[in-house]
């Protein structure tokens, strides 16, 4: 597993995402009852605290759910994709 910088660009056709953050924004989200592309994930912290985060497979260049390398986006808020928590 490696982390990609959210604004680090890659080659892609003009109509497709060029950065991980663009790929995240391309994912569908309606609300928590109808999460579309997103799946709820319970995150456990060392102090026993838990939070619900959201994860989704994204497509970017050679990354994707059907590719040998996957790009998984995790966030606390799929609607807003906050920079510090995505």
mmCIF file with all atom_site columns, C-alpha atoms in Angstrom:
data_model
loop_
_atom_site.group_PDB
_atom_site.id
_atom_site.type_symbol
_atom_site.label_atom_id
_atom_site.label_alt_id
_atom_site.label_comp_id
_atom_site.label_asym_id
_atom_site.label_entity_id
_atom_site.label_seq_id
_atom_site.pdbx_PDB_ins_code
_atom_site.Cartn_x
_atom_site.Cartn_y
_atom_site.Cartn_z
_atom_site.occupancy
_atom_site.B_iso_or_equiv
_atom_site.pdbx_formal_charge
_atom_site.auth_seq_id
_atom_site.auth_comp_id
_atom_site.auth_asym_id
_atom_site.auth_atom_id
_atom_site.pdbx_PDB_model_num
ATOM 1  C CA . UNK A 1 1  ? 0.000   0.000  0.000   1.00 0.00 ? 1  UNK A CA 1
ATOM 2  C CA . UNK A 1 2  ? 1.234   3.491  -0.855  1.00 0.00 ? 2  UNK A CA 1
ATOM 3  C CA . UNK A 1 3  ? -0.367  6.874  -0.401  1.00 0.00 ? 3  UNK A CA 1
ATOM 4  C CA . UNK A 1 4  ? -0.730  9.167  -3.401  1.00 0.00 ? 4  UNK A CA 1
ATOM 5  C CA . UNK A 1 5  ? -0.611  12.930 -3.036  1.00 0.00 ? 5  UNK A CA 1
ATOM 6  C CA . UNK A 1 6  ? -4.145  14.192 -3.762  1.00 0.00 ? 6  UNK A CA 1
ATOM 7  C CA . UNK A 1 7  ? -3.094  16.737 -6.395  1.00 0.00 ? 7  UNK A CA 1
ATOM 8  C CA . UNK A 1 8  ? -0.304  14.716 -8.049  1.00 0.00 ? 8  UNK A CA 1
ATOM 9  C CA . UNK A 1 9  ? -1.296  14.401 -11.715 1.00 0.00 ? 9  UNK A CA 1
ATOM 10 C CA . UNK A 1 10 ? -1.039  11.506 -14.117 1.00 0.00 ? 10 UNK A CA 1
ATOM 11 C CA . UNK A 1 11 ? -1.710  10.990 -17.801 1.00 0.00 ? 11 UNK A CA 1
ATOM 12 C CA . UNK A 1 12 ? -5.320  10.237 -18.738 1.00 0.00 ? 12 UNK A CA 1
ATOM 13 C CA . UNK A 1 13 ? -7.673  11.046 -21.601 1.00 0.00 ? 13 UNK A CA 1
ATOM 14 C CA . UNK A 1 14 ? -9.066  14.602 -21.413 1.00 0.00 ? 14 UNK A CA 1
ATOM 15 C CA . UNK A 1 15 ? -12.521 13.482 -20.209 1.00 0.00 ? 15 UNK A CA 1
ATOM 16 C CA . UNK A 1 16 ? -11.158 11.381 -17.293 1.00 0.00 ? 16 UNK A CA 1
ATOM 17 C CA . UNK A 1 17 ? -9.699  12.341 -13.886 1.00 0.00 ? 17 UNK A CA 1
ATOM 18 C CA . UNK A 1 18 ? -6.025  13.372 -13.815 1.00 0.00 ? 18 UNK A CA 1
ATOM 19 C CA . UNK A 1 19 ? -5.425  13.484 -10.032 1.00 0.00 ? 19 UNK A CA 1
ATOM 20 C CA . UNK A 1 20 ? -6.558  11.338 -7.091  1.00 0.00 ? 20 UNK A CA 1
ATOM 21 C CA . UNK A 1 21 ? -8.767  14.167 -5.791  1.00 0.00 ? 21 UNK A CA 1
ATOM 22 C CA . UNK A 1 22 ? -10.471 14.468 -9.201  1.00 0.00 ? 22 UNK A CA 1
ATOM 23 C CA . UNK A 1 23 ? -11.018 10.680 -9.148  1.00 0.00 ? 23 UNK A CA 1
ATOM 24 C CA . UNK A 1 24 ? -12.596 10.999 -5.675  1.00 0.00 ? 24 UNK A CA 1
ATOM 25 C CA . UNK A 1 25 ? -14.895 13.801 -6.847  1.00 0.00 ? 25 UNK A CA 1
ATOM 26 C CA . UNK A 1 26 ? -16.008 11.609 -9.781  1.00 0.00 ? 26 UNK A CA 1
ATOM 27 C CA . UNK A 1 27 ? -17.455 9.013  -7.358  1.00 0.00 ? 27 UNK A CA 1
ATOM 28 C CA . UNK A 1 28 ? -21.218 9.067  -6.814  1.00 0.00 ? 28 UNK A CA 1
ATOM 29 C CA . UNK A 1 29 ? -22.616 9.962  -3.374  1.00 0.00 ? 29 UNK A CA 1
ATOM 30 C CA . UNK A 1 30 ? -26.252 10.604 -2.451  1.00 0.00 ? 30 UNK A CA 1
ATOM 31 C CA . UNK A 1 31 ? -26.414 10.207 1.347   1.00 0.00 ? 31 UNK A CA 1
ATOM 32 C CA . UNK A 1 32 ? -25.607 7.663  4.093   1.00 0.00 ? 32 UNK A CA 1
ATOM 33 C CA . UNK A 1 33 ? -28.750 5.646  3.323   1.00 0.00 ? 33 UNK A CA 1
ATOM 34 C CA . UNK A 1 34 ? -27.947 5.596  -0.407  1.00 0.00 ? 34 UNK A CA 1
ATOM 35 C CA . UNK A 1 35 ? -24.123 5.760  -0.554  1.00 0.00 ? 35 UNK A CA 1
ATOM 36 C CA . UNK A 1 36 ? -23.814 4.845  -4.256  1.00 0.00 ? 36 UNK A CA 1
ATOM 37 C CA . UNK A 1 37 ? -20.058 4.163  -4.853  1.00 0.00 ? 37 UNK A CA 1
ATOM 38 C CA . UNK A 1 38 ? -19.071 4.450  -1.167  1.00 0.00 ? 38 UNK A CA 1
ATOM 39 C CA . UNK A 1 39 ? -18.947 1.745  1.551   1.00 0.00 ? 39 UNK A CA 1
ATOM 40 C CA . UNK A 1 40 ? -19.030 2.533  5.281   1.00 0.00 ? 40 UNK A CA 1
ATOM 41 C CA . UNK A 1 41 ? -15.919 1.426  7.182   1.00 0.00 ? 41 UNK A CA 1
ATOM 42 C CA . UNK A 1 42 ? -15.594 1.444  10.967  1.00 0.00 ? 42 UNK A CA 1
ATOM 43 C CA . UNK A 1 43 ? -12.219 2.922  11.909  1.00 0.00 ? 43 UNK A CA 1
ATOM 44 C CA . UNK A 1 44 ? -10.823 1.871  15.297  1.00 0.00 ? 44 UNK A CA 1
ATOM 45 C CA . UNK A 1 45 ? -8.342  4.110  17.103  1.00 0.00 ? 45 UNK A CA 1
ATOM 46 C CA . UNK A 1 46 ? -5.805  2.971  19.713  1.00 0.00 ? 46 UNK A CA 1
ATOM 47 C CA . UNK A 1 47 ? -7.705  4.694  22.522  1.00 0.00 ? 47 UNK A CA 1
ATOM 48 C CA . UNK A 1 48 ? -10.826 2.616  21.774  1.00 0.00 ? 48 UNK A CA 1
ATOM 49 C CA . UNK A 1 49 ? -12.595 5.435  19.936  1.00 0.00 ? 49 UNK A CA 1
ATOM 50 C CA . UNK A 1 50 ? -14.337 4.459  16.670  1.00 0.00 ? 50 UNK A CA 1
ATOM 51 C CA . UNK A 1 51 ? -15.575 6.527  13.733  1.00 0.00 ? 51 UNK A CA 1
ATOM 52 C CA . UNK A 1 52 ? -17.415 5.696  10.547  1.00 0.00 ? 52 UNK A CA 1
ATOM 53 C CA . UNK A 1 53 ? -15.324 6.544  7.510   1.00 0.00 ? 53 UNK A CA 1
ATOM 54 C CA . UNK A 1 54 ? -16.216 5.842  3.888   1.00 0.00 ? 54 UNK A CA 1
ATOM 55 C CA . UNK A 1 55 ? -14.155 4.012  1.247   1.00 0.00 ? 55 UNK A CA 1
ATOM 56 C CA . UNK A 1 56 ? -14.543 3.574  -2.502  1.00 0.00 ? 56 UNK A CA 1
ATOM 57 C CA . UNK A 1 57 ? -12.639 2.183  -5.485  1.00 0.00 ? 57 UNK A CA 1
ATOM 58 C CA . UNK A 1 58 ? -11.700 5.000  -7.840  1.00 0.00 ? 58 UNK A CA 1
ATOM 59 C CA . UNK A 1 59 ? -10.405 5.010  -11.403 1.00 0.00 ? 59 UNK A CA 1
ATOM 60 C CA . UNK A 1 60 ? -7.314  7.010  -12.342 1.00 0.00 ? 60 UNK A CA 1
ATOM 61 C CA . UNK A 1 61 ? -4.925  6.273  -15.187 1.00 0.00 ? 61 UNK A CA 1
ATOM 62 C CA . UNK A 1 62 ? -3.850  2.636  -14.681 1.00 0.00 ? 62 UNK A CA 1
ATOM 63 C CA . UNK A 1 63 ? -5.582  2.345  -11.289 1.00 0.00 ? 63 UNK A CA 1
ATOM 64 C CA . UNK A 1 64 ? -9.052  0.896  -10.925 1.00 0.00 ? 64 UNK A CA 1
ATOM 65 C CA . UNK A 1 65 ? -11.175 -1.932 -9.520  1.00 0.00 ? 65 UNK A CA 1
ATOM 66 C CA . UNK A 1 66 ? -10.432 -4.145 -12.545 1.00 0.00 ? 66 UNK A CA 1
ATOM 67 C CA . UNK A 1 67 ? -6.724  -3.250 -12.786 1.00 0.00 ? 67 UNK A CA 1
ATOM 68 C CA . UNK A 1 68 ? -3.733  -4.951 -11.133 1.00 0.00 ? 68 UNK A CA 1
ATOM 69 C CA . UNK A 1 69 ? -3.313  -1.783 -9.008  1.00 0.00 ? 69 UNK A CA 1
ATOM 70 C CA . UNK A 1 70 ? -6.307  -0.361 -7.170  1.00 0.00 ? 70 UNK A CA 1
ATOM 71 C CA . UNK A 1 71 ? -6.919  3.183  -5.986  1.00 0.00 ? 71 UNK A CA 1
ATOM 72 C CA . UNK A 1 72 ? -8.972  3.246  -2.794  1.00 0.00 ? 72 UNK A CA 1
ATOM 73 C CA . UNK A 1 73 ? -10.219 6.578  -1.477  1.00 0.00 ? 73 UNK A CA 1
ATOM 74 C CA . UNK A 1 74 ? -11.057 6.882  2.237   1.00 0.00 ? 74 UNK A CA 1
ATOM 75 C CA . UNK A 1 75 ? -12.761 9.900  3.792   1.00 0.00 ? 75 UNK A CA 1
ATOM 76 C CA . UNK A 1 76 ? -14.842 11.042 6.735   1.00 0.00 ? 76 UNK A CA 1
ATOM 77 C CA . UNK A 1 77 ? -17.245 12.906 4.433   1.00 0.00 ? 77 UNK A CA 1
ATOM 78 C CA . UNK A 1 78 ? -17.907 11.717 0.846   1.00 0.00 ? 78 UNK A CA 1
ATOM 79 C CA . UNK A 1 79 ? -20.118 14.752 0.164   1.00 0.00 ? 79 UNK A CA 1
ATOM 80 C CA . UNK A 1 80 ? -17.444 17.337 0.959   1.00 0.00 ? 80 UNK A CA 1
ATOM 81 C CA . UNK A 1 81 ? -14.189 15.338 0.706   1.00 0.00 ? 81 UNK A CA 1
ATOM 82 C CA . UNK A 1 82 ? -12.366 17.446 3.344   1.00 0.00 ? 82 UNK A CA 1
ATOM 83 C CA . UNK A 1 83 ? -8.691  17.843 2.497   1.00 0.00 ? 83 UNK A CA 1
ATOM 84 C CA . UNK A 1 84 ? -7.403  16.888 5.974   1.00 0.00 ? 84 UNK A CA 1
ATOM 85 C CA . UNK A 1 85 ? -9.628  13.781 6.254   1.00 0.00 ? 85 UNK A CA 1
ATOM 86 C CA . UNK A 1 86 ? -9.560  12.309 2.721   1.00 0.00 ? 86 UNK A CA 1
#
